Each structure stands twice: as structure tokens, then as C-alpha cells.
Amino acid sequence: MNYRHAFHAGNFADVLKHAVLARILLHLKAKDAPFRVIDTHAGTGLYDLTSEAAVRSPEWKDGIARLIGTSLPPAVAEILAPYLAIVGPLMGKTRPHYPGSPLIALALARTQDRLSFIEKHPVDSEKLKGAIAGDRRAKALALDGWLAWNAQVPPPERRGVVLVDPPFEEPGEFTRMAEGLKAAHRKWPGGTTMLWYPIKDARSVERFTDDLAASGIPKILRIELDVDRIGGEGPLAGTGLIVVNPPYTLEKEMAVLLPFLARRLARGPGAASRIGWIAGE
């Protein structure tokens, strides 16, 4: 399965990932001190939902399209408001677009904040540079995200979030992610880190989370959403996020949001959600 962003922009995994990113950035903005956003596999920044890739794999219709312009419970609406305020205007156009994590982060960042977007794919990297052109807060770096992750931390601001969102096209990426987190955390133990992963094989995910639990890293929150039975044919049915050093409000917010998303974004009878701590204080 190809997990390059263009094929899956706006799907259920993006909804969860970007809603959580927005909540983390809002928490960082509560203090005046600047923060840094580091996105290791940033993609192109903006996705045309009428493009060949999106038409071939129109997963956004079972994702963001089920939220835009619909009625939401008040508590859910409050949690999703920062995210939907960015996405809604782009989706409302005759030619709808979906913003990737770089544009969501830019929309929520302030004048004093800085953003580093890393994308190895040469075509996507050039598109990303175009998407953020003229914004002096941000830099697009044509580097290998796995290598750049450790090199980019700790940032000068000493506050911020790293988003690691690889395409999962190669074997061993769960191991690379776990080892990358261990190395980066040694250098920047106070930073917030988001790790995205697809759920195709429950055993692979459990090995990954067991590795994190044994790492000695504290404050690891696990967030998962299934929209159908795992392991069946067809598009991805499960997605997960690991958040290290999450905002203190995030667990309660996800306890409200996740059950709603499982109902609203369900594609089959296996829809469900889970949240829990891999490691506490």
C-alpha cells in the first residue's frame, strides 16, 4: 500500500493527526515564548482533491468530507474548531484542496515561531517550497527525514513539537521510528513528539509499543482509531498516534473526540477507538 500523502490527503488518518496537531499547537501558544515545529516527512503542503492521485484514491470523501458543513456535538465542535477553521475554506472551493501538516502548522504559528519542513522526495520538496514561499518563519529542507530528525533537535527555541509521519513504504519503519525517538529524546527530553503509524497488523504495532514501553521514556500517550475491521481488503482501516510529552489537556480531549470520530467516520462494523498511556510520569 502506498502511503504517500497525495493518495490519502484528507482521509480519516489525516483528520485525527491534524486535529491532534492543532490541539498541541494551541497548547504551545498559551505561552508567549516562541516554539519550533519540525515536520520530518512533510509532503507537498497542499493537495488538490481533483488531482489524479486524489481521484484514484478519494479517501477524503470518507474523512474530512464527513465533517465539513455538518452538525457536530458542542464539545466535539470546540475541540475541532481550530483544525476545521483552516480546512473549511479550502474545502469550500469549486476545486477543493486539503492542507497538509505544514500549512496547518503555519496557520496556527505566530510571528515569533519557526517551522522546519523536511521532505526527501524531489518533486514533493519543490512543491512544498512553492506552498510556503514568502513566509519567513518557515524553511523547506530537501533532506532525509529520518536523518534530519536527530540533527534538528534540540531547536534553539527549546520548545516545540516534532511530527514524524513517514510513508511506510519500506520494511523496518516501526523500528526506525522507535530508534529515532530514543536518540532524539536523549537530546531533547522536554520536546513534544508525534509519531504517526498505520494499523495493518496488530502484532507489528504491539511490538512497536512494547519497544517504546521498554525505552524508559516517560509520558507516552497512545491514540488509535479504526474505521473498519483491521486486516481486511481495501484502504487502510486503522491509524495510530504516539504523543510524547503531550499537553495535559490532550487525554481528556481525545476521550471526547475519538468515540465521535469512530462513529462519524466508520466504514464498517469494526470501527473503534482506544487511548491509553504506554508510559506515565
mmCIF file of C-alpha atoms in Angstrom:
data_model
loop_
_atom_site.group_PDB
_atom_site.id
_atom_site.type_symbol
_atom_site.label_atom_id
_atom_site.label_comp_id
_atom_site.label_asym_id
_atom_site.label_seq_id
_atom_site.Cartn_x
_atom_site.Cartn_y
_atom_site.Cartn_z
ATOM 1 C CA MET A 1 0.000 0.000 0.000
ATOM 2 C CA ASN A 2 1.316 3.459 -0.949
ATOM 3 C CA TYR A 3 1.155 5.916 1.948
ATOM 4 C CA ARG A 4 2.467 8.993 0.105
ATOM 5 C CA HIS A 5 0.358 11.904 1.264
ATOM 6 C CA ALA A 6 -1.143 12.763 -2.127
ATOM 7 C CA PHE A 7 -3.047 9.475 -2.285
ATOM 8 C CA HIS A 8 -4.620 9.843 1.146
ATOM 9 C CA ALA A 9 -4.992 13.581 1.766
ATOM 10 C CA GLY A 10 -7.966 14.334 3.978
ATOM 11 C CA ASN A 11 -8.685 10.725 4.928
ATOM 12 C CA PHE A 12 -9.631 9.591 8.427
ATOM 13 C CA ALA A 13 -5.976 9.310 9.449
ATOM 14 C CA ASP A 14 -5.342 12.910 8.414
ATOM 15 C CA VAL A 15 -8.396 14.076 10.340
ATOM 16 C CA LEU A 16 -7.106 12.551 13.570
ATOM 17 C CA LYS A 17 -3.467 13.510 13.018
ATOM 18 C CA HIS A 18 -4.156 17.109 12.097
ATOM 19 C CA ALA A 19 -6.785 17.636 14.793
ATOM 20 C CA VAL A 20 -4.233 16.468 17.390
ATOM 21 C CA LEU A 21 -1.503 18.643 15.875
ATOM 22 C CA ALA A 22 -3.796 21.671 16.125
ATOM 23 C CA ARG A 23 -4.508 20.959 19.806
ATOM 24 C CA ILE A 24 -0.781 20.657 20.553
ATOM 25 C CA LEU A 25 0.000 23.935 18.790
ATOM 26 C CA LEU A 26 -2.755 25.727 20.676
ATOM 27 C CA HIS A 27 -1.231 24.492 23.923
ATOM 28 C CA LEU A 28 2.206 25.777 22.881
ATOM 29 C CA LYS A 29 0.693 29.162 22.027
ATOM 30 C CA ALA A 30 -0.563 29.570 25.593
ATOM 31 C CA LYS A 31 2.918 30.881 26.486
ATOM 32 C CA ASP A 32 4.474 33.912 24.791
ATOM 33 C CA ALA A 33 7.849 32.210 24.308
ATOM 34 C CA PRO A 34 8.493 31.057 20.709
ATOM 35 C CA PHE A 35 8.289 27.424 19.664
ATOM 36 C CA ARG A 36 9.577 25.307 16.781
ATOM 37 C CA VAL A 37 7.656 22.880 14.567
ATOM 38 C CA ILE A 38 9.752 20.150 12.909
ATOM 39 C CA ASP A 39 7.956 18.024 10.304
ATOM 40 C CA THR A 40 10.227 15.183 9.163
ATOM 41 C CA HIS A 41 8.143 13.859 6.255
ATOM 42 C CA ALA A 42 6.262 16.996 5.277
ATOM 43 C CA GLY A 43 4.902 16.149 1.815
ATOM 44 C CA THR A 44 3.875 18.945 -0.553
ATOM 45 C CA GLY A 45 1.932 21.099 1.896
ATOM 46 C CA LEU A 46 -1.265 21.366 -0.144
ATOM 47 C CA TYR A 47 -3.284 18.727 -2.011
ATOM 48 C CA ASP A 48 -5.662 19.223 -4.912
ATOM 49 C CA LEU A 49 -8.548 16.835 -4.296
ATOM 50 C CA THR A 50 -9.392 16.866 -8.010
ATOM 51 C CA SER A 51 -5.879 15.637 -8.939
ATOM 52 C CA GLU A 52 -5.256 12.232 -10.498
ATOM 53 C CA ALA A 53 -3.906 10.798 -7.230
ATOM 54 C CA ALA A 54 -6.877 12.013 -5.197
ATOM 55 C CA VAL A 55 -9.401 10.883 -7.782
ATOM 56 C CA ARG A 56 -7.791 7.456 -7.981
ATOM 57 C CA SER A 57 -7.927 7.155 -4.179
ATOM 58 C CA PRO A 58 -10.719 9.528 -2.984
ATOM 59 C CA GLU A 59 -10.332 8.653 0.681
ATOM 60 C CA TRP A 60 -11.144 12.227 1.712
ATOM 61 C CA LYS A 61 -14.811 11.525 0.980
ATOM 62 C CA ASP A 62 -14.858 9.141 3.967
ATOM 63 C CA GLY A 63 -12.709 11.516 6.013
ATOM 64 C CA ILE A 64 -12.820 15.292 6.077
ATOM 65 C CA ALA A 65 -15.907 15.421 3.825
ATOM 66 C CA ARG A 66 -17.942 13.817 6.633
ATOM 67 C CA LEU A 67 -17.119 16.729 8.942
ATOM 68 C CA ILE A 68 -17.180 19.852 6.772
ATOM 69 C CA GLY A 69 -20.545 21.602 6.775
ATOM 70 C CA THR A 70 -22.158 19.097 9.153
ATOM 71 C CA SER A 71 -23.595 19.384 12.635
ATOM 72 C CA LEU A 72 -21.198 18.471 15.436
ATOM 73 C CA PRO A 73 -21.844 17.967 19.158
ATOM 74 C CA PRO A 74 -20.782 21.141 21.024
ATOM 75 C CA ALA A 75 -17.882 19.510 22.889
ATOM 76 C CA VAL A 76 -16.546 17.969 19.656
ATOM 77 C CA ALA A 77 -17.020 21.206 17.734
ATOM 78 C CA GLU A 78 -14.909 23.047 20.307
ATOM 79 C CA ILE A 79 -12.058 20.544 20.004
ATOM 80 C CA LEU A 80 -12.134 20.507 16.192
ATOM 81 C CA ALA A 81 -12.684 24.256 15.723
ATOM 82 C CA PRO A 82 -9.014 25.296 15.181
ATOM 83 C CA TYR A 83 -8.480 22.485 12.658
ATOM 84 C CA LEU A 84 -11.744 22.984 10.762
ATOM 85 C CA ALA A 85 -11.231 26.760 10.613
ATOM 86 C CA ILE A 86 -8.133 26.101 8.490
ATOM 87 C CA VAL A 87 -9.502 23.255 6.368
ATOM 88 C CA GLY A 88 -13.042 24.534 5.783
ATOM 89 C CA PRO A 89 -12.265 27.487 3.477
ATOM 90 C CA LEU A 90 -10.036 25.326 1.275
ATOM 91 C CA MET A 91 -12.648 22.580 1.023
ATOM 92 C CA GLY A 92 -15.427 25.024 0.177
ATOM 93 C CA LYS A 93 -13.928 25.992 -3.160
ATOM 94 C CA THR A 94 -15.120 24.745 -6.561
ATOM 95 C CA ARG A 95 -11.800 22.923 -6.756
ATOM 96 C CA PRO A 96 -11.314 21.648 -3.188
ATOM 97 C CA HIS A 97 -7.887 21.370 -1.633
ATOM 98 C CA TYR A 98 -6.691 19.834 1.608
ATOM 99 C CA PRO A 99 -3.813 21.354 3.612
ATOM 100 C CA GLY A 100 -1.038 19.101 4.814
ATOM 101 C CA SER A 101 0.608 19.477 8.200
ATOM 102 C CA PRO A 102 2.955 22.294 7.049
ATOM 103 C CA LEU A 103 0.098 24.626 6.140
ATOM 104 C CA ILE A 104 -1.883 23.688 9.241
ATOM 105 C CA ALA A 105 1.144 24.460 11.400
ATOM 106 C CA LEU A 106 1.792 27.748 9.587
ATOM 107 C CA ALA A 107 -1.820 28.824 10.046
ATOM 108 C CA LEU A 108 -1.534 28.331 13.814
ATOM 109 C CA ALA A 109 2.012 29.631 14.321
ATOM 110 C CA ARG A 110 2.745 33.191 15.427
ATOM 111 C CA THR A 111 5.251 35.780 14.237
ATOM 112 C CA GLN A 112 7.879 34.628 16.749
ATOM 113 C CA ASP A 113 7.565 30.903 15.971
ATOM 114 C CA ARG A 114 9.710 28.982 13.491
ATOM 115 C CA LEU A 115 8.960 25.932 11.355
ATOM 116 C CA SER A 116 11.252 23.391 9.646
ATOM 117 C CA PHE A 117 9.627 21.225 6.962
ATOM 118 C CA ILE A 118 11.665 18.286 5.689
ATOM 119 C CA GLU A 119 10.829 16.348 2.535
ATOM 120 C CA LYS A 120 13.187 13.998 0.704
ATOM 121 C CA HIS A 121 11.128 13.290 -2.435
ATOM 122 C CA PRO A 122 12.486 15.752 -5.040
ATOM 123 C CA VAL A 123 9.166 16.556 -6.720
ATOM 124 C CA ASP A 124 7.301 16.903 -3.435
ATOM 125 C CA SER A 125 10.101 19.001 -1.955
ATOM 126 C CA GLU A 126 9.835 21.544 -4.779
ATOM 127 C CA LYS A 127 6.064 21.714 -4.398
ATOM 128 C CA LEU A 128 6.491 22.243 -0.676
ATOM 129 C CA LYS A 129 8.854 25.150 -1.266
ATOM 130 C CA GLY A 130 6.232 26.723 -3.506
ATOM 131 C CA ALA A 131 3.478 26.183 -0.938
ATOM 132 C CA ILE A 132 5.350 28.090 1.787
ATOM 133 C CA ALA A 133 7.125 30.620 -0.443
ATOM 134 C CA GLY A 134 7.283 34.095 1.062
ATOM 135 C CA ASP A 135 6.739 33.006 4.655
ATOM 136 C CA ARG A 136 9.899 33.958 6.510
ATOM 137 C CA ARG A 137 9.001 31.832 9.533
ATOM 138 C CA ALA A 138 9.375 28.570 7.612
ATOM 139 C CA LYS A 139 12.084 26.648 5.777
ATOM 140 C CA ALA A 140 11.664 23.669 3.453
ATOM 141 C CA LEU A 141 14.643 21.306 3.580
ATOM 142 C CA ALA A 142 15.271 18.646 0.920
ATOM 143 C CA LEU A 143 16.700 16.055 3.306
ATOM 144 C CA ASP A 144 16.111 12.512 4.503
ATOM 145 C CA GLY A 145 13.630 12.990 7.324
ATOM 146 C CA TRP A 146 14.957 10.056 9.342
ATOM 147 C CA LEU A 147 18.447 11.569 9.447
ATOM 148 C CA ALA A 148 17.288 15.167 9.809
ATOM 149 C CA TRP A 149 15.128 14.351 12.839
ATOM 150 C CA ASN A 150 18.064 13.824 15.185
ATOM 151 C CA ALA A 151 20.044 16.670 13.608
ATOM 152 C CA GLN A 152 17.226 19.179 14.119
ATOM 153 C CA VAL A 153 16.846 18.690 17.880
ATOM 154 C CA PRO A 154 17.019 20.415 20.225
ATOM 155 C CA PRO A 155 15.872 23.556 18.399
ATOM 156 C CA PRO A 156 17.112 26.983 19.522
ATOM 157 C CA GLU A 157 13.667 27.782 20.923
ATOM 158 C CA ARG A 158 13.825 24.759 23.301
ATOM 159 C CA ARG A 159 10.027 24.433 22.983
ATOM 160 C CA GLY A 160 8.049 22.799 20.225
ATOM 161 C CA VAL A 161 6.796 19.681 18.512
ATOM 162 C CA VAL A 162 8.245 17.133 16.094
ATOM 163 C CA LEU A 163 5.846 15.364 13.725
ATOM 164 C CA VAL A 164 7.159 12.095 12.262
ATOM 165 C CA ASP A 165 4.799 10.930 9.529
ATOM 166 C CA PRO A 166 6.681 8.555 7.178
ATOM 167 C CA PRO A 167 5.113 6.905 4.118
ATOM 168 C CA PHE A 168 5.612 3.350 5.462
ATOM 169 C CA GLU A 169 6.723 2.127 2.039
ATOM 170 C CA GLU A 170 9.804 0.278 3.287
ATOM 171 C CA PRO A 171 10.248 -2.571 5.794
ATOM 172 C CA GLY A 172 11.526 -1.773 9.254
ATOM 173 C CA GLU A 173 9.946 1.658 9.628
ATOM 174 C CA PHE A 174 8.458 0.850 13.044
ATOM 175 C CA THR A 175 11.981 0.021 14.230
ATOM 176 C CA ARG A 176 13.425 3.168 12.651
ATOM 177 C CA MET A 177 10.735 5.231 14.341
ATOM 178 C CA ALA A 178 11.369 3.724 17.777
ATOM 179 C CA GLU A 179 15.142 4.090 17.479
ATOM 180 C CA GLY A 180 14.765 7.623 16.145
ATOM 181 C CA LEU A 181 12.625 8.594 19.110
ATOM 182 C CA LYS A 182 15.111 7.173 21.599
ATOM 183 C CA ALA A 183 18.005 9.103 20.029
ATOM 184 C CA ALA A 184 16.074 12.370 19.710
ATOM 185 C CA HIS A 185 14.639 12.136 23.223
ATOM 186 C CA ARG A 186 18.120 11.827 24.713
ATOM 187 C CA LYS A 187 18.960 15.203 23.134
ATOM 188 C CA TRP A 188 15.605 16.904 23.759
ATOM 189 C CA PRO A 189 13.712 15.216 26.588
ATOM 190 C CA GLY A 190 11.336 18.146 27.066
ATOM 191 C CA GLY A 191 10.051 18.374 23.499
ATOM 192 C CA THR A 192 6.705 17.064 22.306
ATOM 193 C CA THR A 193 6.869 14.359 19.629
ATOM 194 C CA MET A 194 4.054 12.965 17.472
ATOM 195 C CA LEU A 195 4.610 9.624 15.734
ATOM 196 C CA TRP A 196 2.051 8.542 13.138
ATOM 197 C CA TYR A 197 1.607 4.907 12.113
ATOM 198 C CA PRO A 198 -0.812 2.808 10.061
ATOM 199 C CA ILE A 199 -2.517 -0.141 11.730
ATOM 200 C CA LYS A 200 -2.465 -3.078 9.324
ATOM 201 C CA ASP A 201 -1.065 -5.814 11.579
ATOM 202 C CA ALA A 202 -1.826 -5.621 15.309
ATOM 203 C CA ARG A 203 1.256 -7.692 16.175
ATOM 204 C CA SER A 204 3.617 -5.224 14.498
ATOM 205 C CA VAL A 205 2.010 -2.351 16.379
ATOM 206 C CA GLU A 206 2.277 -4.199 19.704
ATOM 207 C CA ARG A 207 5.968 -4.925 19.130
ATOM 208 C CA PHE A 208 6.467 -1.223 18.411
ATOM 209 C CA THR A 209 4.628 -0.044 21.508
ATOM 210 C CA ASP A 210 6.362 -2.677 23.663
ATOM 211 C CA ASP A 211 9.680 -1.276 22.424
ATOM 212 C CA LEU A 212 8.610 2.222 23.444
ATOM 213 C CA ALA A 213 7.415 0.995 26.841
ATOM 214 C CA ALA A 214 10.818 -0.607 27.458
ATOM 215 C CA SER A 215 12.716 2.524 26.372
ATOM 216 C CA GLY A 216 12.400 4.311 29.702
ATOM 217 C CA ILE A 217 10.931 7.385 28.031
ATOM 218 C CA PRO A 218 8.161 8.829 30.242
ATOM 219 C CA LYS A 219 4.859 10.472 29.292
ATOM 220 C CA ILE A 220 3.938 8.432 26.189
ATOM 221 C CA LEU A 221 0.269 8.611 25.175
ATOM 222 C CA ARG A 222 -1.151 6.149 22.611
ATOM 223 C CA ILE A 223 -4.139 7.206 20.479
ATOM 224 C CA GLU A 224 -5.783 4.866 17.931
ATOM 225 C CA LEU A 225 -8.777 4.993 15.613
ATOM 226 C CA ASP A 226 -10.237 2.199 13.476
ATOM 227 C CA VAL A 227 -12.925 2.859 10.878
ATOM 228 C CA ASP A 228 -13.359 -0.787 9.857
ATOM 229 C CA ARG A 229 -12.010 -4.228 10.718
ATOM 230 C CA ILE A 230 -8.229 -4.341 10.661
ATOM 231 C CA GLY A 231 -6.603 -6.619 8.132
ATOM 232 C CA GLY A 232 -9.337 -6.679 5.528
ATOM 233 C CA GLU A 233 -9.073 -5.825 1.866
ATOM 234 C CA GLY A 234 -9.300 -2.245 0.672
ATOM 235 C CA PRO A 235 -7.950 1.036 2.041
ATOM 236 C CA LEU A 236 -6.273 1.468 5.379
ATOM 237 C CA ALA A 237 -8.719 0.867 8.242
ATOM 238 C CA GLY A 238 -6.727 1.844 11.336
ATOM 239 C CA THR A 239 -4.435 4.686 12.344
ATOM 240 C CA GLY A 240 -2.419 5.488 15.432
ATOM 241 C CA LEU A 241 -0.520 8.316 17.079
ATOM 242 C CA ILE A 242 2.114 8.222 19.760
ATOM 243 C CA VAL A 243 2.457 11.542 21.580
ATOM 244 C CA VAL A 244 5.431 12.016 23.862
ATOM 245 C CA ASN A 245 5.086 14.847 26.395
ATOM 246 C CA PRO A 246 1.500 15.599 25.360
ATOM 247 C CA PRO A 247 -0.335 18.670 26.653
ATOM 248 C CA TYR A 248 -2.015 17.878 29.963
ATOM 249 C CA THR A 249 -5.411 18.505 28.307
ATOM 250 C CA LEU A 250 -4.946 16.111 25.389
ATOM 251 C CA GLU A 251 -6.066 12.872 27.023
ATOM 252 C CA LYS A 252 -9.408 14.368 28.095
ATOM 253 C CA GLU A 253 -9.918 15.964 24.677
ATOM 254 C CA MET A 254 -9.288 12.662 22.929
ATOM 255 C CA ALA A 255 -11.700 10.896 25.276
ATOM 256 C CA VAL A 256 -14.384 13.177 23.790
ATOM 257 C CA LEU A 257 -13.208 13.232 20.175
ATOM 258 C CA LEU A 258 -12.232 9.616 19.475
ATOM 259 C CA PRO A 259 -15.605 7.919 20.082
ATOM 260 C CA PHE A 260 -17.282 10.565 17.925
ATOM 261 C CA LEU A 261 -14.812 10.052 15.059
ATOM 262 C CA ALA A 262 -15.239 6.273 15.285
ATOM 263 C CA ARG A 263 -18.988 6.735 14.765
ATOM 264 C CA ARG A 264 -18.892 9.517 12.169
ATOM 265 C CA LEU A 265 -16.042 8.136 10.045
ATOM 266 C CA ALA A 266 -16.966 4.432 10.287
ATOM 267 C CA ARG A 267 -16.755 2.424 7.068
ATOM 268 C CA GLY A 268 -17.696 -0.900 8.611
ATOM 269 C CA PRO A 269 -18.608 -2.777 11.793
ATOM 270 C CA GLY A 270 -15.077 -2.767 13.181
ATOM 271 C CA ALA A 271 -14.983 0.964 13.916
ATOM 272 C CA ALA A 272 -13.495 1.645 17.353
ATOM 273 C CA SER A 273 -11.074 3.866 19.247
ATOM 274 C CA ARG A 274 -8.531 3.487 22.035
ATOM 275 C CA ILE A 275 -6.493 5.817 24.210
ATOM 276 C CA GLY A 276 -4.057 4.974 26.968
ATOM 277 C CA TRP A 277 -0.635 5.558 28.452
ATOM 278 C CA ILE A 278 2.291 3.436 27.333
ATOM 279 C CA ALA A 279 4.360 5.174 29.995
ATOM 280 C CA GLY A 280 3.342 7.670 32.656
ATOM 281 C CA GLU A 281 5.400 10.207 34.575
#
